[in-house]
Coordinates of C-alpha atoms and ligand atoms in Angstrom, one line a residue:
M1 CA 106.8 125.2 130.4
C2 CA 107.3 126.8 126.9
A3 CA 107.3 124.8 124.0
I4 CA 110.1 125.1 121.4
V5 CA 110.3 123.7 117.9
G6 CA 112.7 123.7 115.1
Y7 CA 112.6 122.4 111.5
V8 CA 115.3 122.1 108.7
G9 CA 114.3 120.3 105.5
N10 CA 112.9 121.1 102.1
A11 CA 109.2 121.3 102.8
D12 CA 107.2 124.3 104.0
A13 CA 108.6 125.2 107.3
L14 CA 106.0 127.5 108.3
Q15 CA 103.3 125.1 108.0
I16 CA 105.4 122.3 109.7
G17 CA 106.3 124.8 112.5
L18 CA 102.7 125.8 113.2
D19 CA 101.4 122.5 113.1
A20 CA 103.9 121.4 115.8
L21 CA 103.1 124.5 117.8
E22 CA 99.5 123.6 117.8
R23 CA 100.3 120.1 119.2
M24 CA 102.5 121.6 121.9
E25 CA 100.5 124.4 122.8
Y26 CA 99.5 122.6 126.2
R27 CA 103.1 123.4 127.3
G28 CA 102.6 127.1 127.5
Y29 CA 100.0 129.5 125.9
D30 CA 100.4 133.1 126.9
S31 CA 102.1 134.2 123.5
A32 CA 103.4 132.3 120.4
G33 CA 105.7 133.2 117.6
I34 CA 107.6 131.8 114.7
A35 CA 110.7 132.7 112.6
V36 CA 111.1 131.4 109.1
V37 CA 114.7 131.6 107.9
E38 CA 115.9 131.9 104.4
P39 CA 119.4 133.3 103.0
G40 CA 119.8 136.7 104.1
K41 CA 116.2 137.0 105.7
I42 CA 114.1 136.3 108.7
H43 CA 110.4 136.3 108.6
L44 CA 109.2 136.8 112.0
E45 CA 105.7 136.9 113.4
K46 CA 104.7 136.8 117.2
K47 CA 101.7 137.6 119.2
E48 CA 100.4 137.7 122.7
G49 CA 97.6 135.1 123.6
K50 CA 96.8 131.8 122.3
L51 CA 98.3 130.2 119.1
T52 CA 95.1 131.2 117.2
N53 CA 96.2 135.0 117.5
L54 CA 99.5 134.1 115.8
L55 CA 97.7 132.3 113.2
E56 CA 95.2 135.2 112.3
R57 CA 98.2 137.5 112.2
I58 CA 100.0 135.1 109.8
D59 CA 96.9 135.1 107.7
E60 CA 96.8 138.8 107.7
V61 CA 100.3 139.2 106.6
G62 CA 100.0 136.4 104.0
R63 CA 101.5 132.9 104.4
E64 CA 103.3 133.5 101.1
N65 CA 105.5 135.9 102.8
F66 CA 107.1 133.3 105.0
S67 CA 109.0 131.4 102.4
G68 CA 111.8 129.3 103.7
T69 CA 112.6 125.8 104.7
T70 CA 114.0 126.4 108.3
C71 CA 112.0 127.7 111.1
I72 CA 112.0 127.9 114.8
G73 CA 108.9 128.4 116.8
H74 CA 107.8 128.9 120.3
T75 CA 104.6 128.9 122.8
R76 CA 105.4 130.8 125.9
W77 CA 104.7 130.7 129.7
A78 CA 106.2 133.8 131.0
T79 CA 108.6 134.0 133.6
H80 CA 110.5 137.2 133.0
G81 CA 108.2 139.9 131.6
R82 CA 104.6 140.0 131.0
P83 CA 103.0 138.2 128.1
N84 CA 102.9 140.7 125.3
D85 CA 104.1 140.7 121.6
T86 CA 107.4 142.1 122.5
N87 CA 108.3 139.6 125.2
A88 CA 107.0 136.7 122.8
H89 CA 109.6 134.6 121.2
P90 CA 111.5 134.4 118.8
H91 CA 113.9 137.2 119.8
I92 CA 116.0 138.9 117.2
S93 CA 119.5 140.2 117.4
F94 CA 120.5 143.8 117.2
D95 CA 121.9 143.4 113.6
G96 CA 118.6 141.7 112.5
K97 CA 120.5 138.4 111.6
A98 CA 120.0 135.9 114.3
A99 CA 116.8 134.6 115.8
I100 CA 116.4 132.6 119.1
V101 CA 113.8 130.8 121.0
H102 CA 114.4 129.8 124.8
N103 CA 112.8 127.8 127.3
G104 CA 113.8 128.0 130.9
I105 CA 115.6 130.6 133.1
I106 CA 118.9 132.2 132.2
E107 CA 120.0 132.9 135.7
N108 CA 122.8 135.2 134.7
F109 CA 120.9 137.3 132.4
A110 CA 121.3 140.5 134.4
T111 CA 125.0 140.3 134.2
L112 CA 124.8 139.4 130.5
R113 CA 122.3 142.2 129.7
A114 CA 124.5 144.8 131.3
E115 CA 127.3 143.6 129.3
I116 CA 125.4 143.8 126.0
E117 CA 124.1 147.3 127.0
S118 CA 127.5 148.5 127.8
Q119 CA 128.2 148.1 124.1
G120 CA 125.4 150.4 123.1
I121 CA 123.0 147.7 122.2
E122 CA 119.4 148.3 123.4
L123 CA 117.4 145.5 124.4
V124 CA 113.6 145.6 123.5
S125 CA 112.1 143.2 125.8
E126 CA 111.8 142.3 129.4
T127 CA 113.1 138.8 129.0
D128 CA 115.9 136.9 130.3
S129 CA 115.9 135.2 126.8
E130 CA 116.8 138.0 124.6
V131 CA 120.4 138.2 125.6
A132 CA 121.0 135.0 123.8
A133 CA 120.2 136.4 120.3
H134 CA 122.7 139.4 120.8
L135 CA 125.4 137.3 122.3
L136 CA 125.1 135.2 119.2
A137 CA 125.3 138.2 117.0
L138 CA 128.3 139.6 118.9
A139 CA 130.1 136.2 118.9
Y140 CA 129.4 135.8 115.0
N141 CA 130.4 139.4 114.2
E142 CA 133.8 139.6 116.1
G143 CA 136.2 137.7 118.1
A144 CA 137.5 134.1 118.2
T145 CA 134.3 132.6 116.6
K146 CA 133.8 135.4 114.0
G147 CA 131.8 134.0 110.9
D148 CA 131.3 130.5 112.4
F149 CA 127.8 130.1 113.2
E150 CA 128.0 126.8 115.1
A151 CA 131.0 127.8 117.0
S152 CA 129.4 131.2 117.9
A153 CA 126.3 129.4 119.3
L154 CA 128.3 126.9 121.3
S155 CA 130.2 129.8 122.8
V156 CA 126.9 131.5 123.8
L157 CA 125.6 128.2 125.4
A158 CA 128.8 127.9 127.5
R159 CA 128.2 131.2 129.0
L160 CA 124.6 130.7 130.1
E161 CA 123.6 129.7 133.7
G162 CA 120.6 128.3 134.9
A163 CA 118.2 125.9 133.2
F164 CA 117.5 126.4 129.4
T165 CA 117.1 125.1 126.1
V166 CA 117.9 127.5 123.4
L167 CA 117.5 127.2 119.6
F168 CA 119.7 129.4 117.4
T169 CA 119.3 130.4 113.7
H170 CA 121.5 132.9 111.5
V171 CA 120.7 134.2 108.0
D172 CA 124.0 133.4 106.9
A173 CA 123.4 129.5 107.8
P174 CA 119.8 129.2 106.8
D175 CA 120.0 125.5 106.4
R176 CA 120.8 124.6 110.0
I177 CA 119.8 125.2 113.4
V178 CA 122.0 124.9 116.6
A179 CA 120.3 124.0 120.0
G180 CA 121.5 123.3 123.4
R181 CA 120.0 122.3 126.7
R182 CA 120.9 122.2 130.3
S183 CA 118.1 120.6 132.6
T184 CA 115.2 121.5 130.3
P185 CA 114.0 119.1 127.4
L186 CA 115.1 119.0 124.0
I187 CA 114.7 116.1 121.7
V188 CA 115.8 115.7 118.1
G189 CA 113.4 114.0 115.6
V190 CA 115.4 112.3 112.7
G191 CA 113.4 112.5 109.4
D192 CA 114.1 111.6 105.7
G193 CA 115.8 114.5 104.3
E194 CA 114.6 116.7 107.3
N195 CA 115.4 117.0 110.9
F196 CA 113.4 118.6 113.9
I197 CA 113.8 119.6 117.3
G198 CA 111.2 119.8 119.9
S199 CA 110.6 120.1 123.7
D200 CA 108.9 116.7 123.4
V201 CA 108.3 114.3 120.4
A202 CA 104.7 115.8 119.9
A203 CA 106.7 118.5 117.9
F204 CA 107.3 115.9 115.0
I205 CA 105.2 112.9 115.7
D206 CA 103.4 113.5 112.4
R207 CA 106.6 113.2 110.2
T208 CA 109.0 110.8 112.0
K209 CA 109.0 108.2 115.0
N210 CA 112.8 108.2 115.2
A211 CA 114.1 110.5 117.9
V212 CA 117.4 111.2 119.9
E213 CA 117.7 112.2 123.4
L214 CA 120.3 114.8 124.3
G215 CA 122.5 114.5 127.4
Q216 CA 122.9 117.3 130.1
D217 CA 124.9 120.3 128.6
N218 CA 124.6 118.9 125.1
A219 CA 124.2 120.9 121.9
V220 CA 123.2 119.6 118.5
V221 CA 123.4 121.0 115.0
I222 CA 120.7 119.9 112.5
T223 CA 120.7 120.3 108.8
P224 CA 118.4 118.5 106.4
E225 CA 120.6 115.7 106.1
E226 CA 122.3 115.1 109.4
Y227 CA 122.4 115.8 113.0
R228 CA 125.6 116.3 115.1
I229 CA 125.9 116.2 119.0
Y230 CA 128.5 118.2 121.0
D231 CA 129.3 119.3 124.3
F232 CA 129.2 122.9 125.0
Q233 CA 133.2 123.0 124.5
G234 CA 132.7 121.6 120.9
N235 CA 133.6 117.9 121.5
E236 CA 131.6 115.6 119.5
V237 CA 129.5 113.3 121.8
E238 CA 126.9 110.6 121.4
G239 CA 123.1 111.0 121.7
K240 CA 120.6 108.3 122.8
P241 CA 118.3 107.2 119.9
F242 CA 114.8 105.9 120.5
T243 CA 111.7 105.0 118.7
I244 CA 108.5 106.8 119.5
D245 CA 105.8 104.3 120.7
W246 CA 102.8 106.3 120.2
D247 CA 101.3 107.9 117.0
L248 CA 99.7 111.2 115.7
E249 CA 96.3 109.8 116.6
A250 CA 97.2 109.7 120.4
A251 CA 97.9 113.4 120.2
Q252 CA 94.6 114.4 118.7
K253 CA 91.1 114.9 120.2
D254 CA 89.5 111.9 118.4
G255 CA 86.0 113.3 118.3
F256 CA 86.1 114.6 122.0
D257 CA 85.5 118.3 122.5
S258 CA 88.6 118.5 124.6
F259 CA 91.9 116.6 125.4
M260 CA 90.8 116.4 129.0
M261 CA 87.7 114.6 128.3
K262 CA 89.4 112.2 126.0
E263 CA 91.8 111.5 128.5
I264 CA 89.4 110.6 131.1
Y265 CA 87.9 108.2 128.9
E266 CA 91.3 106.7 128.0
Q267 CA 91.8 105.8 131.8
P268 CA 90.8 102.1 131.7
A269 CA 93.7 101.7 129.0
A270 CA 96.0 104.0 131.1
V271 CA 95.7 101.8 134.2
R272 CA 95.7 98.6 132.2
D273 CA 98.9 99.5 130.4
T274 CA 100.5 100.6 133.4
L275 CA 100.1 97.3 135.2
A276 CA 100.9 95.2 132.0
G277 CA 104.2 93.2 132.5
H278 CA 104.7 94.1 136.1
F279 CA 103.5 90.8 137.6
V280 CA 105.2 88.0 135.7
D281 CA 105.3 84.3 136.8
G282 CA 104.1 85.3 140.1
R283 CA 106.7 88.1 140.6
V284 CA 106.6 91.9 140.6
V285 CA 109.0 93.6 138.1
L286 CA 109.9 97.3 137.6
D287 CA 110.9 98.6 134.2
E288 CA 114.7 100.1 134.3
Q289 CA 115.8 98.3 137.6
R290 CA 119.0 99.4 138.7
L291 CA 118.3 98.6 142.4
S292 CA 118.5 94.9 143.5
D293 CA 116.3 93.1 145.9
E294 CA 119.0 93.5 148.4
D295 CA 118.9 97.3 148.0
L296 CA 115.1 97.2 148.5
R297 CA 115.5 95.1 151.6
Q298 CA 117.9 97.8 153.1
V299 CA 115.4 100.5 152.8
E300 CA 114.5 102.1 156.2
K301 CA 112.5 104.9 155.1
V302 CA 110.8 105.8 151.9
F303 CA 110.1 109.6 150.8
V304 CA 107.7 110.2 148.0
V305 CA 108.4 113.6 146.3
A306 CA 106.0 115.2 143.7
C307 CA 103.9 118.2 142.8
G308 CA 100.5 118.8 142.3
S309 CA 98.4 115.8 141.2
A310 CA 101.6 113.7 141.3
Y311 CA 101.9 114.5 145.0
H312 CA 98.3 113.4 145.6
S313 CA 99.2 110.1 144.1
G314 CA 102.1 110.0 146.5
L315 CA 99.9 110.7 149.6
L316 CA 98.0 107.5 148.4
A317 CA 101.1 105.7 148.1
K318 CA 101.9 106.3 151.8
Y319 CA 98.8 104.6 152.9
A320 CA 99.5 101.6 150.6
I321 CA 103.3 101.1 151.4
E322 CA 103.1 101.6 155.0
H323 CA 100.2 99.0 155.3
W324 CA 102.1 96.5 152.9
V325 CA 105.6 97.0 153.7
R326 CA 105.7 98.4 157.3
V327 CA 108.2 100.9 156.5
P328 CA 107.8 104.6 157.3
V329 CA 106.9 106.7 154.3
E330 CA 107.1 110.5 154.2
I331 CA 105.3 112.2 151.4
E332 CA 106.8 115.7 150.5
V333 CA 105.9 118.6 148.0
A334 CA 109.1 118.4 145.9
S335 CA 109.5 122.3 146.0
E336 CA 110.1 122.1 149.9
F337 CA 112.1 119.1 150.0
R338 CA 115.5 120.1 149.6
Y339 CA 115.2 123.5 151.4
R340 CA 114.2 121.7 154.5
D341 CA 117.3 119.7 154.7
P342 CA 115.6 116.1 155.2
V343 CA 117.5 113.3 156.8
L344 CA 118.7 111.1 153.9
D345 CA 121.0 108.4 153.7
R346 CA 121.9 105.2 151.7
Q347 CA 118.9 103.4 153.5
T348 CA 116.5 105.9 152.2
L349 CA 114.5 105.4 149.1
V350 CA 113.1 108.5 147.5
V351 CA 110.2 107.8 145.0
A352 CA 109.8 110.9 142.5
V353 CA 106.5 110.9 140.8
S354 CA 106.2 113.0 137.7
Q355 CA 104.0 112.7 134.7
S356 CA 106.3 114.7 132.5
G357 CA 109.6 113.8 134.0
E358 CA 110.6 117.5 133.6
T359 CA 109.2 119.2 136.6
A360 CA 112.2 121.4 138.0
D361 CA 111.1 121.1 141.7
T362 CA 111.0 117.2 141.5
L363 CA 114.1 117.0 139.4
E364 CA 116.0 119.1 141.9
A365 CA 114.6 117.0 144.8
V366 CA 115.9 113.9 143.0
R367 CA 119.3 115.6 142.6
H368 CA 119.4 116.6 146.3
A369 CA 118.6 113.1 147.4
K370 CA 121.2 111.5 145.3
S371 CA 123.6 114.0 146.5
Q372 CA 122.9 112.8 150.1
G373 CA 123.4 109.2 148.9
A374 CA 119.7 108.2 148.8
R375 CA 118.4 105.8 146.3
V376 CA 116.0 107.2 143.9
L377 CA 113.1 105.2 142.0
A378 CA 111.2 107.5 139.3
V379 CA 107.5 106.9 138.5
C380 CA 107.2 108.6 135.2
N381 CA 105.0 108.9 132.1
T382 CA 107.7 110.4 129.7
N383 CA 110.2 108.0 128.1
G384 CA 113.8 109.3 128.2
S385 CA 112.9 112.5 130.2
Q386 CA 115.3 113.8 132.7
I387 CA 114.0 112.5 136.1
P388 CA 114.1 109.0 135.1
R389 CA 117.5 109.5 133.5
E390 CA 118.9 110.7 136.7
S391 CA 117.3 108.0 138.9
D392 CA 118.5 104.6 139.9
A393 CA 115.3 102.8 138.8
V394 CA 112.2 103.5 136.9
L395 CA 108.6 102.5 136.6
Y396 CA 106.9 103.9 133.7
T397 CA 103.1 104.7 133.6
H398 CA 102.0 104.0 130.3
A399 CA 99.1 106.5 130.2
G400 CA 100.3 107.7 126.7
P401 CA 100.6 111.4 126.0
E402 CA 98.6 113.6 128.3
I403 CA 97.8 117.0 126.5
G404 CA 95.2 118.4 128.8
V405 CA 96.9 120.4 131.5
A406 CA 94.8 119.2 134.3
S407 CA 96.1 115.7 135.0
T408 CA 93.6 112.9 134.8
K409 CA 94.8 109.6 133.2
A410 CA 98.5 110.2 134.3
F411 CA 97.1 110.6 137.9
L412 CA 95.2 107.3 137.9
A413 CA 98.2 105.6 136.2
Q414 CA 100.6 107.1 139.0
V415 CA 98.4 105.7 141.7
A416 CA 98.4 102.2 140.0
A417 CA 102.2 102.5 139.5
N418 CA 103.0 103.6 143.1
Y419 CA 101.1 100.7 144.4
V420 CA 103.3 98.4 142.2
V421 CA 106.2 99.9 143.9
G422 CA 104.8 99.1 147.2
L423 CA 104.2 95.7 146.0
A424 CA 107.7 95.4 144.8
L425 CA 109.1 96.6 148.2
A426 CA 106.7 94.2 150.0
Q427 CA 107.9 91.3 147.7
A428 CA 111.7 92.2 148.3
R429 CA 111.2 92.4 152.2
G430 CA 108.9 89.5 152.5
T431 CA 106.2 91.5 154.3
K432 CA 103.5 89.9 152.0
Y433 CA 103.3 86.4 150.8
S434 CA 103.3 85.9 146.9
D435 CA 99.6 84.9 147.2
E436 CA 98.8 88.0 149.0
I437 CA 100.6 90.2 146.3
A438 CA 98.8 88.3 143.6
T439 CA 95.3 88.8 145.2
I440 CA 96.2 92.6 145.2
F441 CA 97.4 92.4 141.7
D442 CA 94.2 90.6 140.6
E443 CA 92.2 93.3 142.1
L444 CA 94.3 96.0 140.4
E445 CA 93.9 94.2 137.1
A446 CA 90.1 94.2 137.6
L447 CA 90.1 98.1 137.6
P448 CA 89.8 98.8 133.8
E449 CA 86.4 97.3 133.6
K450 CA 85.4 99.0 136.9
I451 CA 86.7 102.2 135.6
E452 CA 84.5 101.9 132.3
K453 CA 81.5 101.4 134.6
T454 CA 82.4 104.6 136.6
L455 CA 82.6 106.5 133.5
E456 CA 78.9 105.8 133.1
L457 CA 78.4 108.6 135.6
R458 CA 78.9 111.1 132.8
Q459 CA 75.5 112.2 132.1
Q460 CA 74.3 112.1 135.9
I461 CA 77.4 114.6 136.5
L462 CA 76.5 116.8 133.7
D463 CA 73.0 117.3 135.0
L464 CA 74.3 117.8 138.6
A465 CA 76.8 120.4 137.4
H466 CA 74.0 122.2 135.4
E467 CA 71.8 122.3 138.5
L468 CA 74.5 123.6 140.7
G469 CA 75.5 126.4 138.1
A470 CA 78.2 128.8 138.5
V471 CA 79.3 127.9 142.2
R472 CA 81.7 130.2 144.0
T473 CA 83.2 127.8 146.3
M474 CA 83.2 124.1 147.0
L475 CA 84.5 121.9 149.9
F476 CA 85.8 118.3 149.4
L477 CA 86.0 115.9 152.3
G478 CA 87.4 112.3 152.8
R479 CA 88.9 110.1 155.3
H480 CA 91.9 107.7 154.9
V481 CA 92.5 107.2 151.0
G482 CA 89.5 109.5 150.5
Y483 CA 91.3 112.4 151.7
P484 CA 93.9 112.5 148.9
V485 CA 91.1 111.9 146.5
A486 CA 89.3 115.0 148.1
C487 CA 92.5 117.2 147.7
E488 CA 92.7 116.0 144.1
G489 CA 89.1 116.9 143.4
A490 CA 89.8 120.2 144.7
L491 CA 92.8 120.9 142.8
K492 CA 91.0 119.9 139.5
L493 CA 88.2 122.3 140.3
K494 CA 90.5 125.2 141.2
E495 CA 92.5 124.6 137.9
L496 CA 89.6 124.4 135.7
A497 CA 86.7 126.6 137.1
Y498 CA 89.0 129.3 138.8
I499 CA 87.1 129.1 142.0
H500 CA 87.9 128.4 145.6
A501 CA 88.0 124.7 146.4
E502 CA 89.6 123.0 149.5
G503 CA 90.1 119.4 150.2
F504 CA 90.1 118.5 153.9
A505 CA 90.4 115.2 156.0
A506 CA 86.8 114.8 157.2
G507 CA 88.0 114.5 160.8
E508 CA 89.5 118.0 160.8
L509 CA 86.1 119.4 159.8
K510 CA 85.2 120.3 163.4
H511 CA 88.9 121.9 164.1
G512 CA 87.9 124.8 161.9
P513 CA 86.6 124.2 158.3
I514 CA 83.2 123.5 159.6
A515 CA 83.0 127.5 160.1
L516 CA 82.8 127.7 156.3
I517 CA 79.6 125.7 156.0
E518 CA 76.6 127.7 154.9
D519 CA 73.3 127.2 153.3
D520 CA 73.5 125.5 149.8
L521 CA 77.5 125.2 149.9
P522 CA 78.2 122.2 147.7
V523 CA 80.3 119.9 149.7
V524 CA 81.8 116.8 147.9
V525 CA 82.0 113.8 150.5
V526 CA 84.3 110.6 149.4
V527 CA 82.9 107.8 151.3
P528 CA 85.0 104.6 152.1
S529 CA 83.7 101.2 151.3
P530 CA 81.5 99.9 154.3
H531 CA 83.1 96.7 154.0
G532 CA 86.9 97.2 154.1
R533 CA 87.1 99.6 157.1
P534 CA 83.6 99.9 158.6
V535 CA 84.9 102.2 161.3
L536 CA 85.9 104.8 158.6
H537 CA 82.6 104.6 157.0
S538 CA 80.5 105.1 160.0
K539 CA 82.6 108.3 160.9
I540 CA 82.1 109.8 157.7
V541 CA 78.5 109.0 157.6
S542 CA 78.4 111.2 160.9
N543 CA 80.5 114.0 159.2
I544 CA 77.9 113.9 156.5
Q545 CA 75.1 114.5 158.9
E546 CA 76.9 117.4 160.5
I547 CA 77.5 119.4 157.4
R548 CA 73.7 118.6 156.3
A549 CA 72.7 119.9 159.5
R550 CA 74.4 123.4 158.7
G551 CA 72.9 123.7 155.3
A552 CA 75.4 122.1 153.0
K553 CA 74.4 120.4 149.7
T554 CA 76.2 117.1 149.9
I555 CA 77.6 115.6 146.8
V556 CA 78.3 111.9 147.9
V557 CA 80.7 109.6 146.3
A558 CA 80.1 106.1 147.5
E559 CA 80.2 102.5 146.7
A560 CA 77.0 101.0 144.8
G561 CA 74.8 99.6 147.4
D562 CA 76.0 101.7 150.3
E563 CA 72.4 102.4 151.5
A564 CA 73.5 104.1 154.7
V565 CA 74.7 107.2 153.1
R566 CA 71.6 107.6 150.7
P567 CA 69.4 109.5 153.1
F568 CA 72.1 112.2 153.6
A569 CA 73.1 112.7 150.0
N570 CA 71.5 115.7 147.9
Y571 CA 73.4 113.9 145.0
L572 CA 74.7 110.3 145.0
L573 CA 77.4 109.1 142.7
E574 CA 77.8 105.3 142.9
I575 CA 81.0 103.7 142.0
P576 CA 81.7 100.1 141.8
Q577 CA 82.7 97.9 144.7
T578 CA 86.4 97.5 145.2
S579 CA 88.7 97.2 148.2
T580 CA 89.9 100.1 150.5
L581 CA 93.1 101.0 149.2
V582 CA 92.1 100.5 145.4
Q583 CA 88.9 102.6 145.7
P584 CA 90.7 105.8 145.0
I585 CA 91.3 105.0 141.4
L586 CA 87.5 104.8 140.9
S587 CA 86.4 107.7 143.2
T588 CA 88.6 110.3 141.6
I589 CA 86.7 109.9 138.3
P590 CA 83.5 111.6 139.2
L591 CA 85.6 114.4 140.6
Q592 CA 87.4 115.0 137.1
F593 CA 84.0 115.1 135.4
L594 CA 82.5 117.5 138.1
A595 CA 85.5 119.9 137.7
A596 CA 85.2 119.9 134.0
D597 CA 81.6 120.5 134.0
I598 CA 81.5 123.1 136.7
A599 CA 84.2 124.9 134.9
R600 CA 81.9 125.2 131.8
E601 CA 79.1 126.5 134.1
C602 CA 81.6 129.2 135.3
G603 CA 82.5 130.2 131.8
N604 CA 85.7 128.5 131.0
D605 CA 85.1 126.3 128.0
D606 CA 88.8 126.0 127.3
I607 CA 89.4 123.2 130.0
D608 CA 92.6 122.0 128.3
K609 CA 94.4 125.2 128.8
P610 CA 93.4 126.8 132.0
R611 CA 94.7 130.3 132.7
N612 CA 98.3 131.0 134.1
L613 CA 99.2 127.3 133.9
A614 CA 101.4 125.1 131.9
K615 CA 101.6 121.3 131.4
S616 CA 105.2 121.0 132.3
V617 CA 106.7 123.3 134.9
T618 CA 110.3 123.4 134.2
V619 CA 111.2 126.4 136.5
E620 CA 111.4 126.3 140.2
Ligands
M6R1 O1 104.7 116.5 135.2 P1 104.4 116.4 136.8 O2 103.7 115.1 137.0 O3 105.6 116.4 137.5 O4 103.5 117.6 137.1 C1 103.2 118.0 138.4 C2 102.2 119.0 138.7 O5 102.6 120.1 137.9 C3 100.8 118.4 137.8 O6 100.4 117.3 138.5 C4 99.8 119.7 138.0 O7 99.6 119.7 139.3 C5 98.7 119.1 137.1 N1 98.2 120.5 136.4 C6 97.3 119.0 138.2 O8 96.3 118.8 137.2

């Protein structure tokens, strides 16, 4: 949700902190702030709105007034308290000596707030976070940890409940930051004479590729020379070092006008890299496999849990896995999963799909599944994040960093990875012969080229969006695997254009949604291949005629050469031929372009950061 950054070193902390915030703004962008710490002094600035507002404010104040080589910074996605200057982070303690930033939710903040107020201290913001600053000052000024910044910060962390990452600084210890985490991300960047903390590696990717993951309920102290990791009781523990396998360029726009556009064009590579290394010597292999073939053979039921676009990728997995493996698959929105008390046992495989690996709803679903004895396999794009860490097996999608809040390349990579999971199950259980698996793999491996071809629809969709203009509502229809694609297309449009959009199973149309059709209403129809499942094809051609007869403007996504749909399409978007189950990896692409272009027609130019959203949703 929020982005947090911390820097200690010998360079210009303000500039380093602001650069880091800029790279991480996709995580949250309703306000931003930075505190630069030097002996005896905190230079603080924070502003409502996007980071540019903070930058302007800093320029007004004068950058020379932010001297110091330690800083903490934050971009916010509000949970407690409106987005405004006061609620923005960092928060300062009552004595002006401590500054903190926080990501997550401090669940016992009301009790802590009452305790602080009872000591005559006035809290100035509506946030849950501010308590951490005052608690630090109280612990540092009196009692058992008096005068000991590190011990004081640890004592505060031990008192917090909920999910949080908190960074602490104090004017009496200006050469260090103490930070701690529970269930929200915190990565340490290890530099040369400087060290970093970030919500993700984008915080320091320009200065080091050496990083360290912290475990649950761990804290870290960073100084320019070293980092030390502790549990909240102060016992020294180990972190998990890793090397970052992408570079600064991957986190930049590369000549595109938005990250989202750049990421749409990265889809051939995202799918290629995700598949790479998963079919070796005629066998399907996963990445971090702590599940044996015998475990996979024992599976009697599969649940896919995920949110948003990842959930749509799971809907597709259901079609593929049930068809290939003949085992029942349920797909469930992660936020509902654990509250419904699903029937789980050792023979249940839960597949948790998440780009960020941080989504709180999905993480809690994973924990619930594990507590009931189920086995969990994560499909994730972020190395070292919490969801894969807590799962029994992992299949990483290698889409690279996805900055645009609307998921594009990560979604396509998730679909491909989910299919690999299906093939791994089919292999272990013998429901597909090896040559059948090889044929499906060949088809998947042919996709990058077909994705390139599909990207050539760019200009046609730009013109189409321009002709449609600022539409107020749009419907999306699909059958079979076209249905999840319709839902994904509608979600993209809602997120980016802020208009009403709905995805339906085309067969459901007559049971209600057809009442929505009126003259000139744009309706996108995802048409299955006429070759793979001809029965689906002919049914959807009838659906197109039904909506045309009622005045809809049809935007038809169909396989090249599908002449049967041409007479009924106001706009025809042709994608390369491929098999039924694989088609969604192509048919989604025109809908991504369409959403971005209609968003601009509707006046939203900043498609990377749609209002009210954040890239990683680390609160439930
Ligand atoms: O990081 P995750 O894949 O777990 O995120 C899940 C959803 O929050 C995410 O897909 C969201 O729906 C996107 N903004 C969709 O474009």
